[in-house]
Coordinates of C-alpha atoms in Angstrom, one line a residue:
M1 CA 82.0 80.8 56.1
S2 CA 81.5 78.4 58.9
N3 CA 83.1 78.3 62.0
I4 CA 85.4 75.5 63.3
E5 CA 84.9 74.2 66.5
P6 CA 88.2 73.8 68.6
S7 CA 87.4 70.5 69.3
N8 CA 87.3 69.6 65.6
V9 CA 90.8 71.0 65.3
K10 CA 93.6 68.0 65.2
P11 CA 97.1 67.9 64.8
S12 CA 98.3 68.0 61.5
N13 CA 99.5 64.7 60.1
I14 CA 101.7 66.4 57.0
E15 CA 105.3 65.2 56.4
L16 CA 106.8 67.9 54.7
G17 CA 109.4 65.7 53.5
T18 CA 107.1 63.1 51.9
I19 CA 105.0 65.6 49.5
P20 CA 105.7 65.4 45.9
L21 CA 107.5 68.6 44.6
A22 CA 107.2 70.6 41.6
E23 CA 110.7 71.1 39.5
A24 CA 113.5 71.9 41.6
P25 CA 114.9 75.5 42.3
A26 CA 116.9 76.4 39.5
T27 CA 119.2 79.1 40.9
K28 CA 121.4 79.7 43.8
L29 CA 118.7 82.1 45.5
E30 CA 116.0 79.8 45.0
A31 CA 117.9 76.9 46.3
A32 CA 118.5 79.0 49.5
Y33 CA 115.1 80.1 50.0
I34 CA 112.7 77.6 48.8
A35 CA 112.1 74.9 51.0
K36 CA 109.6 73.1 49.0
K37 CA 107.4 73.4 46.1
I38 CA 103.9 71.5 46.4
A39 CA 101.7 71.0 43.3
P40 CA 98.3 70.0 43.2
N41 CA 97.1 67.1 41.4
N42 CA 95.1 69.1 38.8
S43 CA 97.5 72.3 38.1
N44 CA 96.2 75.4 36.4
P45 CA 98.8 77.5 34.8
N46 CA 97.0 80.7 35.2
A47 CA 96.6 80.3 38.6
P48 CA 98.6 82.2 41.3
V49 CA 101.2 80.2 43.4
W50 CA 100.8 80.6 46.9
V51 CA 103.9 81.4 48.5
F52 CA 104.4 81.2 52.3
V53 CA 106.8 83.4 54.7
H54 CA 107.1 82.1 58.2
G55 CA 107.9 84.3 61.3
W56 CA 110.9 84.7 63.7
G57 CA 111.8 81.5 65.5
A58 CA 110.1 79.0 62.9
S59 CA 110.7 77.9 59.3
A60 CA 109.0 76.4 56.5
N61 CA 107.6 73.5 58.7
T62 CA 105.3 75.8 60.2
W63 CA 103.1 76.1 57.5
A64 CA 102.1 72.2 57.4
P65 CA 98.6 72.8 59.0
L66 CA 97.6 74.9 56.2
V67 CA 99.2 72.7 53.6
D68 CA 97.3 70.0 54.6
E69 CA 94.0 72.5 53.7
L70 CA 95.5 74.1 50.5
K71 CA 97.4 71.3 48.9
S72 CA 94.7 70.2 46.8
Q73 CA 93.5 73.6 45.4
C74 CA 96.8 75.6 44.7
E75 CA 100.5 75.6 44.0
I76 CA 102.4 76.3 47.1
W77 CA 106.3 77.7 47.5
L78 CA 107.2 77.4 51.4
L79 CA 110.2 79.5 51.9
D80 CA 112.9 79.5 54.6
L81 CA 113.8 83.3 55.7
P82 CA 117.8 83.3 56.3
S83 CA 119.4 81.6 59.1
F84 CA 115.9 79.6 59.6
G85 CA 115.6 76.2 58.4
G86 CA 117.6 75.0 55.7
N87 CA 118.3 78.8 54.4
T88 CA 122.3 79.8 55.2
Q89 CA 122.2 83.0 53.5
A90 CA 123.8 85.8 55.6
V91 CA 121.7 88.7 55.1
N92 CA 121.7 92.1 57.0
S93 CA 118.3 93.9 56.6
P94 CA 114.5 93.4 56.3
S95 CA 114.9 95.3 52.9
A96 CA 117.4 92.9 51.6
V97 CA 115.6 89.9 52.1
A98 CA 112.2 91.5 50.5
A99 CA 114.6 92.1 47.5
D100 CA 115.6 88.2 47.1
I101 CA 112.3 87.4 47.6
A102 CA 111.0 89.8 45.3
K103 CA 113.3 88.2 42.4
I104 CA 112.3 84.7 43.0
L105 CA 108.7 84.7 43.2
P106 CA 106.9 83.5 40.2
A107 CA 105.0 86.2 38.0
N108 CA 101.8 85.6 39.7
T109 CA 101.5 84.9 43.3
V110 CA 99.5 85.0 46.4
L111 CA 102.0 85.9 48.9
V112 CA 101.1 84.9 52.6
G113 CA 103.1 85.9 55.6
W114 CA 103.2 84.9 59.4
S115 CA 104.2 87.6 62.4
L116 CA 107.8 88.6 61.2
G117 CA 107.1 87.1 57.8
G118 CA 103.9 89.0 57.4
M119 CA 105.5 92.6 58.3
L120 CA 107.9 91.5 55.4
L121 CA 104.8 91.3 52.9
P122 CA 104.7 95.3 52.7
L123 CA 108.6 95.3 51.6
I124 CA 108.2 92.5 49.1
A125 CA 105.0 94.2 47.7
Q126 CA 107.1 97.5 47.0
Q127 CA 109.8 95.8 45.5
I128 CA 107.4 94.2 43.3
E129 CA 105.6 97.0 42.3
Q130 CA 108.7 99.3 41.8
H131 CA 111.0 97.0 40.4
W132 CA 109.2 93.9 38.5
P133 CA 106.7 95.1 35.9
T134 CA 106.5 91.6 34.8
K135 CA 105.4 90.2 38.2
T136 CA 102.2 90.5 40.5
I137 CA 101.3 89.8 43.8
S138 CA 97.2 89.1 43.5
H139 CA 96.6 89.2 47.4
C140 CA 99.1 89.8 50.4
I141 CA 97.6 87.8 53.4
G142 CA 99.0 88.7 56.6
L143 CA 98.7 86.4 59.8
A144 CA 99.3 88.0 63.3
A145 CA 101.3 90.6 61.5
N146 CA 101.5 94.3 62.9
A147 CA 102.4 97.6 61.3
K148 CA 104.9 97.7 64.2
F149 CA 105.8 95.0 66.3
A150 CA 106.7 96.9 69.6
Q151 CA 104.9 100.3 70.8
G152 CA 106.6 103.9 70.2
D153 CA 106.4 106.7 67.7
N154 CA 102.6 107.0 68.4
Y155 CA 101.5 103.6 67.7
T156 CA 99.9 102.0 70.7
A157 CA 98.1 98.9 69.1
A158 CA 101.3 97.0 69.8
M159 CA 103.4 94.9 72.4
P160 CA 104.9 97.2 75.0
A161 CA 108.4 98.5 74.1
E162 CA 109.9 97.4 77.5
T163 CA 108.3 93.9 77.2
F164 CA 109.9 93.5 73.8
Q165 CA 113.3 95.1 74.9
T166 CA 113.4 92.5 77.8
F167 CA 112.7 89.9 75.6
C168 CA 115.8 90.5 73.3
A169 CA 117.7 90.9 76.3
N170 CA 117.1 87.5 77.5
F171 CA 117.7 86.1 74.4
N172 CA 121.1 87.5 74.4
V173 CA 121.7 86.2 77.5
D174 CA 120.0 82.5 77.2
P175 CA 118.5 82.1 73.5
T176 CA 117.5 78.1 74.4
T177 CA 115.2 79.1 77.3
T178 CA 114.2 82.5 75.7
W179 CA 113.0 80.4 72.7
S180 CA 111.1 77.9 74.9
R181 CA 109.2 80.4 76.7
F182 CA 108.4 82.5 73.2
G183 CA 106.5 79.1 72.2
L184 CA 104.6 79.6 75.7
L185 CA 103.7 83.1 74.4
Q186 CA 102.6 82.1 71.1
A187 CA 99.7 79.6 72.4
Q188 CA 98.7 81.5 75.3
G189 CA 95.2 83.1 74.6
D190 CA 94.4 80.1 72.1
S191 CA 91.4 78.1 72.8
N192 CA 93.3 75.3 71.3
R193 CA 96.6 76.3 73.6
K194 CA 97.6 72.3 74.0
L195 CA 97.2 71.4 70.5
V196 CA 99.1 74.6 69.7
S197 CA 101.8 73.7 72.2
R198 CA 102.1 70.4 70.7
Q199 CA 102.4 71.7 67.1
I200 CA 105.0 74.3 68.5
K201 CA 107.3 71.5 69.9
A202 CA 106.7 69.4 67.1
L203 CA 107.4 71.8 64.0
H204 CA 109.5 74.6 65.6
N205 CA 113.2 73.7 66.4
A206 CA 115.1 75.4 68.6
P207 CA 118.0 77.6 67.6
M208 CA 121.6 75.8 67.3
P209 CA 124.5 77.8 68.6
E210 CA 125.7 78.9 65.6
Q211 CA 122.1 80.5 64.8
F212 CA 122.2 82.5 67.6
T213 CA 123.8 85.6 66.6
A214 CA 121.9 85.5 63.3
W215 CA 118.5 84.8 65.2
Q216 CA 119.6 87.9 67.5
Q217 CA 119.7 90.1 64.3
A218 CA 116.6 89.0 63.2
L219 CA 115.1 90.2 66.5
T220 CA 116.3 93.6 65.7
W221 CA 114.5 93.3 62.5
L222 CA 111.1 92.5 64.4
G223 CA 111.9 95.9 66.0
A224 CA 112.9 98.0 63.7
I225 CA 110.0 97.4 60.8
D226 CA 107.7 100.0 60.7
N227 CA 105.1 99.7 57.8
R228 CA 102.5 102.2 58.7
V229 CA 103.8 104.8 55.7
L230 CA 104.5 101.9 53.1
L231 CA 101.1 100.4 54.2
C232 CA 99.4 103.6 52.6
E233 CA 101.5 103.4 49.5
I234 CA 101.5 100.2 48.2
T235 CA 98.4 99.1 46.0
T236 CA 98.7 95.2 46.3
P237 CA 95.6 94.2 48.3
F238 CA 95.9 92.9 51.8
L239 CA 94.0 90.8 54.1
H240 CA 95.2 91.1 57.7
L241 CA 94.2 88.4 60.6
F242 CA 94.3 88.5 63.9
G243 CA 93.7 86.1 67.0
E244 CA 91.4 87.9 69.3
G245 CA 93.3 86.2 72.3
D246 CA 97.3 87.0 71.0
A247 CA 99.8 87.6 73.6
L248 CA 102.1 89.3 71.2
V249 CA 100.1 91.0 68.7
P250 CA 97.3 92.5 70.6
A251 CA 93.7 92.2 68.3
D252 CA 93.3 96.2 68.8
A253 CA 96.0 96.2 65.8
A254 CA 92.8 95.2 63.6
V255 CA 91.3 98.6 64.1
A256 CA 94.8 100.1 63.8
M257 CA 95.5 98.3 60.7
A258 CA 92.0 99.5 59.1
G259 CA 93.1 103.2 60.1
I260 CA 96.1 102.8 58.1
N261 CA 94.7 101.9 54.6
P262 CA 91.2 101.8 54.1
L263 CA 91.3 99.3 51.0
H264 CA 93.0 96.8 53.2
Q265 CA 90.8 94.2 54.9
T266 CA 91.0 93.3 58.6
L267 CA 89.5 90.3 60.5
V268 CA 89.8 89.3 63.8
V269 CA 89.7 85.3 64.4
A270 CA 87.8 84.3 67.5
S271 CA 89.4 82.3 70.3
A272 CA 92.7 81.9 68.7
G273 CA 96.3 83.2 69.6
H274 CA 99.2 83.9 67.7
V275 CA 99.7 81.0 65.8
L276 CA 96.5 81.4 63.9
H277 CA 97.2 78.4 61.1
F278 CA 98.1 75.9 64.0
S279 CA 94.9 76.8 66.1
Q280 CA 92.0 76.7 63.4
P281 CA 93.9 75.7 59.7
A282 CA 90.6 74.9 58.3
K283 CA 88.8 78.3 59.4
I284 CA 92.1 80.1 58.3
A285 CA 92.6 78.5 54.8
Q286 CA 88.6 79.1 54.1
I287 CA 89.1 82.6 54.9
M288 CA 91.9 83.2 52.6
L289 CA 90.7 81.3 49.8
A290 CA 87.3 83.4 50.2
R291 CA 89.2 86.4 49.7
V292 CA 91.6 85.2 46.8
H293 CA 88.3 84.0 44.8
A294 CA 86.3 86.8 45.7
K295 CA 83.7 87.4 42.9
R296 CA 83.1 91.1 43.7
N297 CA 85.8 93.7 43.9
K298 CA 85.6 95.4 47.0
A299 CA 88.5 98.1 45.9
R300 CA 85.6 99.1 43.1
V301 CA 82.8 99.3 45.8
A302 CA 84.7 101.5 48.0
K303 CA 86.1 103.6 45.3
S304 CA 82.2 103.7 43.9
F305 CA 80.7 104.9 47.1
S306 CA 83.9 107.0 48.0
N307 CA 83.1 108.9 44.7
A308 CA 79.4 109.1 45.5
A309 CA 79.9 110.6 49.0
T310 CA 79.5 114.5 48.5
E311 CA 76.3 114.4 46.6
Y312 CA 75.0 110.8 48.3
D313 CA 72.8 112.7 50.5
S314 CA 71.1 114.7 47.7
V315 CA 69.3 112.1 46.2
A316 CA 69.2 109.2 48.7
Y317 CA 65.9 110.0 49.9
L318 CA 64.6 106.5 49.7
Q319 CA 67.7 105.4 51.3
Q320 CA 67.0 108.0 54.3
K321 CA 63.2 106.8 54.4
L322 CA 64.3 103.3 55.2
A323 CA 66.8 104.0 57.9
N324 CA 64.5 105.9 60.1
T325 CA 62.3 102.6 59.8
L326 CA 65.5 100.8 61.0
C327 CA 66.4 103.2 63.8
E328 CA 62.9 102.5 65.1
W329 CA 63.7 99.0 65.3
V330 CA 66.8 99.6 67.6
P331 CA 66.1 99.1 71.7
E332 CA 66.5 102.0 73.4
Q333 CA 68.7 100.5 76.0
A334 CA 71.4 99.5 73.5
E335 CA 74.5 101.7 74.7
K336 CA 77.3 100.6 72.7
I337 CA 76.5 100.2 69.1
A338 CA 78.1 99.8 65.6
D339 CA 76.6 101.4 62.4
L340 CA 78.0 98.9 59.7
G341 CA 78.2 100.5 56.2
C342 CA 77.5 103.7 57.7
G343 CA 77.8 105.7 54.4
T344 CA 77.1 109.3 55.3
G345 CA 76.5 109.0 58.8
Y346 CA 72.6 109.2 58.6
C347 CA 71.9 106.4 60.9
G348 CA 74.2 107.2 63.4
L349 CA 73.1 110.9 63.7
Q350 CA 69.4 109.4 64.2
L351 CA 70.7 107.2 67.0
Q352 CA 72.9 109.4 69.0
R353 CA 72.0 110.0 72.8
P354 CA 74.2 111.3 75.4
E355 CA 74.7 107.8 77.2
R356 CA 75.6 106.0 73.8
D357 CA 78.9 104.9 71.9
I358 CA 78.5 104.6 68.4
Y359 CA 81.3 103.4 66.0
S360 CA 80.5 103.8 62.4
L361 CA 82.3 101.5 59.9
D362 CA 82.1 102.0 56.3
L363 CA 84.3 100.2 53.5
A364 CA 84.6 103.8 51.5
Q365 CA 86.8 106.3 53.3
G366 CA 84.7 109.1 51.3
M367 CA 81.8 108.1 53.2
L368 CA 83.4 108.3 56.8
H369 CA 84.8 111.9 55.8
T370 CA 81.6 112.9 54.8
A371 CA 80.0 111.2 57.8
R372 CA 82.6 112.7 60.4
S373 CA 82.0 116.2 58.7
K374 CA 78.1 116.1 59.7
A375 CA 78.6 114.7 63.1
L376 CA 81.3 117.5 63.9
A377 CA 78.8 120.1 62.1
K378 CA 76.6 118.9 65.0
Q379 CA 78.9 118.9 67.4
Q380 CA 78.5 115.2 68.3
L381 CA 81.5 112.5 68.6
F382 CA 82.0 110.6 65.8
S383 CA 84.4 107.2 66.4
G384 CA 84.8 106.1 62.5
V385 CA 86.7 102.7 61.2
C386 CA 87.3 101.8 57.5
A387 CA 86.6 97.9 57.3
D388 CA 84.7 95.3 55.6
I389 CA 81.5 94.1 57.2
E390 CA 82.7 90.6 56.4
C391 CA 85.7 91.2 58.3
L392 CA 85.3 93.1 61.8
P393 CA 87.9 94.7 63.5
F394 CA 86.2 94.6 66.9
I395 CA 87.0 92.1 69.8
S396 CA 84.2 89.6 70.7
N397 CA 81.0 90.2 72.9
G398 CA 81.5 93.9 72.6
F399 CA 78.2 95.5 71.2
D400 CA 75.0 95.6 72.7
A401 CA 73.6 96.3 69.0
L402 CA 74.6 96.4 65.4
V403 CA 72.7 98.4 62.8
S404 CA 73.1 98.2 58.9
G405 CA 71.3 100.1 56.4
M406 CA 71.0 99.0 53.0
S407 CA 74.7 97.9 52.8
M408 CA 74.4 94.1 53.4
Q409 CA 73.9 93.5 49.6
W410 CA 77.3 94.3 48.9
C411 CA 78.8 91.8 50.9
E412 CA 80.3 88.7 49.0
D413 CA 79.9 86.0 51.7
L414 CA 77.1 86.1 53.9
P415 CA 77.8 83.5 56.2
A416 CA 81.1 85.4 57.1
V417 CA 78.6 88.4 57.4
F418 CA 76.7 87.0 60.2
S419 CA 79.2 84.9 61.8
E420 CA 81.2 88.2 62.5
A421 CA 78.2 89.6 63.6
H422 CA 77.3 87.0 66.2
R423 CA 81.2 87.0 67.3
V424 CA 81.1 90.8 68.2
L425 CA 77.9 91.4 69.6
K426 CA 77.4 90.3 73.6
P427 CA 75.1 87.6 74.6
N428 CA 71.2 89.0 73.9
G429 CA 72.5 91.7 71.8
E430 CA 70.6 92.4 68.6
M431 CA 71.7 92.8 64.9
I432 CA 68.9 95.2 62.8
F433 CA 69.5 95.7 59.2
S434 CA 68.1 95.9 55.9
T435 CA 68.9 94.8 52.4
L436 CA 67.6 94.4 48.8
G437 CA 66.1 91.6 47.3
P438 CA 66.5 90.0 43.7
Q439 CA 63.4 92.3 42.6
T440 CA 65.4 95.3 43.0
L441 CA 66.3 97.2 39.7
F442 CA 64.5 94.4 37.6
E443 CA 63.3 96.9 34.9
L444 CA 66.5 98.1 34.3
R445 CA 68.0 94.4 34.3
E446 CA 65.7 93.5 31.4
A447 CA 65.9 96.7 29.4
W448 CA 69.7 95.9 29.2
A449 CA 69.4 92.5 28.7
E450 CA 66.8 93.3 25.7
A451 CA 69.4 95.8 24.5
D452 CA 72.1 93.6 24.4
I453 CA 70.1 90.9 22.6
K454 CA 69.1 93.4 20.0
L455 CA 72.9 94.4 19.4
G456 CA 74.3 91.2 19.8
R457 CA 76.2 91.3 22.8
Q458 CA 74.2 88.9 25.2
G459 CA 76.1 87.9 28.3
C460 CA 77.2 91.4 29.6
V461 CA 76.4 92.6 33.3
H462 CA 74.9 95.9 33.5
V463 CA 72.9 96.1 36.9
N464 CA 74.3 94.6 40.0
T465 CA 72.7 91.1 41.2
F466 CA 70.9 90.7 45.1
I467 CA 70.1 87.2 46.6
E468 CA 67.0 86.0 47.4
L469 CA 66.2 87.2 50.6
D470 CA 65.4 83.7 52.1
R471 CA 68.9 83.1 51.9
V472 CA 69.8 85.8 54.1
E473 CA 67.4 84.3 56.8
I474 CA 69.0 80.9 56.5
A475 CA 72.6 82.1 56.8
A476 CA 71.2 84.5 59.6
K477 CA 70.0 81.5 61.6
Q478 CA 72.8 79.1 60.6
A479 CA 75.0 81.8 62.4
G480 CA 73.3 81.0 65.5
F481 CA 70.7 84.0 65.4
V482 CA 66.8 83.7 66.5
I483 CA 64.9 86.2 64.0
E484 CA 63.1 88.4 66.1
Q485 CA 61.2 90.5 63.3
T486 CA 61.3 90.8 59.5
S487 CA 59.4 92.4 56.9
R488 CA 59.6 92.8 53.2
E489 CA 58.6 95.8 51.5
I490 CA 58.3 97.0 47.8
H491 CA 59.4 100.8 47.0
V492 CA 59.2 102.1 43.6
L493 CA 60.5 105.3 42.4
T494 CA 59.7 107.2 39.3
Y495 CA 61.0 108.9 36.5
D496 CA 60.4 110.8 33.5
S497 CA 63.1 109.2 31.3
V498 CA 66.0 107.0 31.8
M499 CA 68.8 109.3 32.2
P500 CA 67.8 110.7 35.3
L501 CA 67.2 107.2 36.6
M502 CA 71.0 106.3 35.5
R503 CA 72.4 109.5 37.0
E504 CA 70.9 109.0 40.3
L505 CA 71.9 105.6 40.6
K506 CA 75.5 106.9 39.5
T507 CA 75.4 109.8 42.5
I508 CA 74.3 107.1 45.3
G509 CA 77.2 104.9 44.1
A510 CA 74.8 101.9 43.4
H511 CA 75.7 101.6 39.6
N512 CA 77.3 98.1 38.4
V513 CA 80.2 96.9 40.2
N514 CA 80.1 93.1 39.4
P515 CA 82.0 90.7 37.5
G516 CA 80.9 90.5 33.9
Q517 CA 80.8 94.3 33.4
E518 CA 82.2 95.8 30.2
Q519 CA 85.1 97.6 30.6
G520 CA 85.0 101.1 29.4
L521 CA 82.5 103.7 28.4
T522 CA 79.1 102.7 27.1
G523 CA 78.2 103.4 23.5
K524 CA 75.6 105.9 22.6
A525 CA 73.6 103.2 20.5
R526 CA 73.7 101.0 23.5
L527 CA 72.1 103.2 25.5
K528 CA 69.4 104.3 22.9
A529 CA 68.6 100.5 22.9
M530 CA 68.4 100.0 26.5
A531 CA 66.2 103.6 27.0
Q532 CA 63.7 102.0 23.9
A533 CA 63.7 98.5 25.7
Y534 CA 62.9 100.4 29.3
E535 CA 59.7 102.0 27.7
Q536 CA 57.6 99.2 28.1
F537 CA 57.6 99.8 31.7
R538 CA 56.1 103.2 31.3
T539 CA 52.8 103.3 33.4
A540 CA 49.5 105.0 32.5
Q541 CA 51.0 107.8 34.5
G542 CA 53.6 108.2 32.0
V543 CA 56.7 107.6 34.2
L544 CA 59.2 104.9 34.4
P545 CA 59.4 102.8 37.6
L546 CA 62.4 101.7 39.4
T547 CA 61.7 98.8 41.8
Y548 CA 63.0 98.0 45.1
E549 CA 62.7 95.1 47.2
V550 CA 63.7 95.5 50.9
G551 CA 64.3 93.2 53.6
F552 CA 64.0 94.4 57.1
Y553 CA 65.4 92.0 60.0
Q554 CA 66.0 92.0 63.4
L555 CA 68.1 89.3 65.0
L556 CA 68.8 88.1 68.7
K557 CA 72.1 86.7 69.7
V558 CA 71.1 83.8 71.9

């Protein structure tokens, strides 16, 4: 995922009224909510429809810059919330709005919401999960959307309650002036502040007198919504994007959201304020498309390693040996360190010093629980966050060093990994990591392939695949890193038979999580055929080898 330089971002030239529409809305409710339907030139009937929900003080027009980036790749529906844009519906509650939107959604949806619209997404997802079994939301993507907009009830990663109350009071007295000041706040903290301000003036309209009361009511919704419990309960995949300089929703909300639901991805977008899709539309579109089209199911990866957490250390002798090497490369002067993909916390324990602050991050909640228990047993502090290495919930320039032992191979988007790592490191900070190369598990991969050919079931994926280590180095350099040190090693584990080998892979969570895997149990005949094929690798010493190709890297942010 490449960074978009602020100087390259131009105001959108989209005129929403000129975009060809798909079929006209068929019902009164659809006519009220759906402002535009935009069909790509080559529509795929099986692809999800991207449905966009705007924030307070805006309308469907706010999405023009993103539409410019996405219109050729997906069908798009732009919604107007009640009393905004062209929607004159009178709706009394956020839950009623969510119910209305759930009714009009197509069968397969990617749901995108900004600010208030993003806070409505969990309510809409709940409606779909509970009342619409024939409909699916494949992904929810929230932009600058907090679990709770204002501080309170032990939630601090939000706007101060007094600030929000003052804003509401000012809007009640002078709506037009307050709305104008709101536009300035939305642009604040953005490196493209002038651009964002121009876009706000061009695409957001001030309230008319007949809208004042409804907009006041929508402000009360913004203050009343508390999605913390709901975000834990719904099963719809979520991606939460936050602007690093957002003056309305603090970037700290990313860490808070990651803690609320460990399966949700969070990402802090550098140099962005509240209106991310005005500031960096190309980058935001790229992030969203990468998430929706991801080949590897991150939820399955997280579940696999969570299930392995309690027994992981009993068989992770190679992983611990490699971690020892990794820890030796970490600079002694590094005081603030993030352990990315911390697993059961082995690296963090080795690196612990009285003067150090170590933050442990993992996609698997089960691993974090085990790591926390181990740290507390040794009377050490533990700061853990459940998040994805590709979407780090940390501010920029915050860490002296990043450590990642045998985790990078589970990532889908290496450019995003290194871009994020470069962002959160301080100048002259270092990233030290190990990862697996394509020769890893080659014996098992070839044995399965031979067995499938024998049984006439070619094309199945039984073994995780790993990318060329040269590509890792290229991605690191493209992100701006200098490679200070690198090493490649081959490690071979040995077993008496195939079954202990398979059990050990499952125990460390490294069994197959790739697309192409057949669902359900593997039959005895196939296991037997694979075991027979594996015999070709038995050594003169009478053991079965299993190869790991390992790359070690020390990178410098310059």
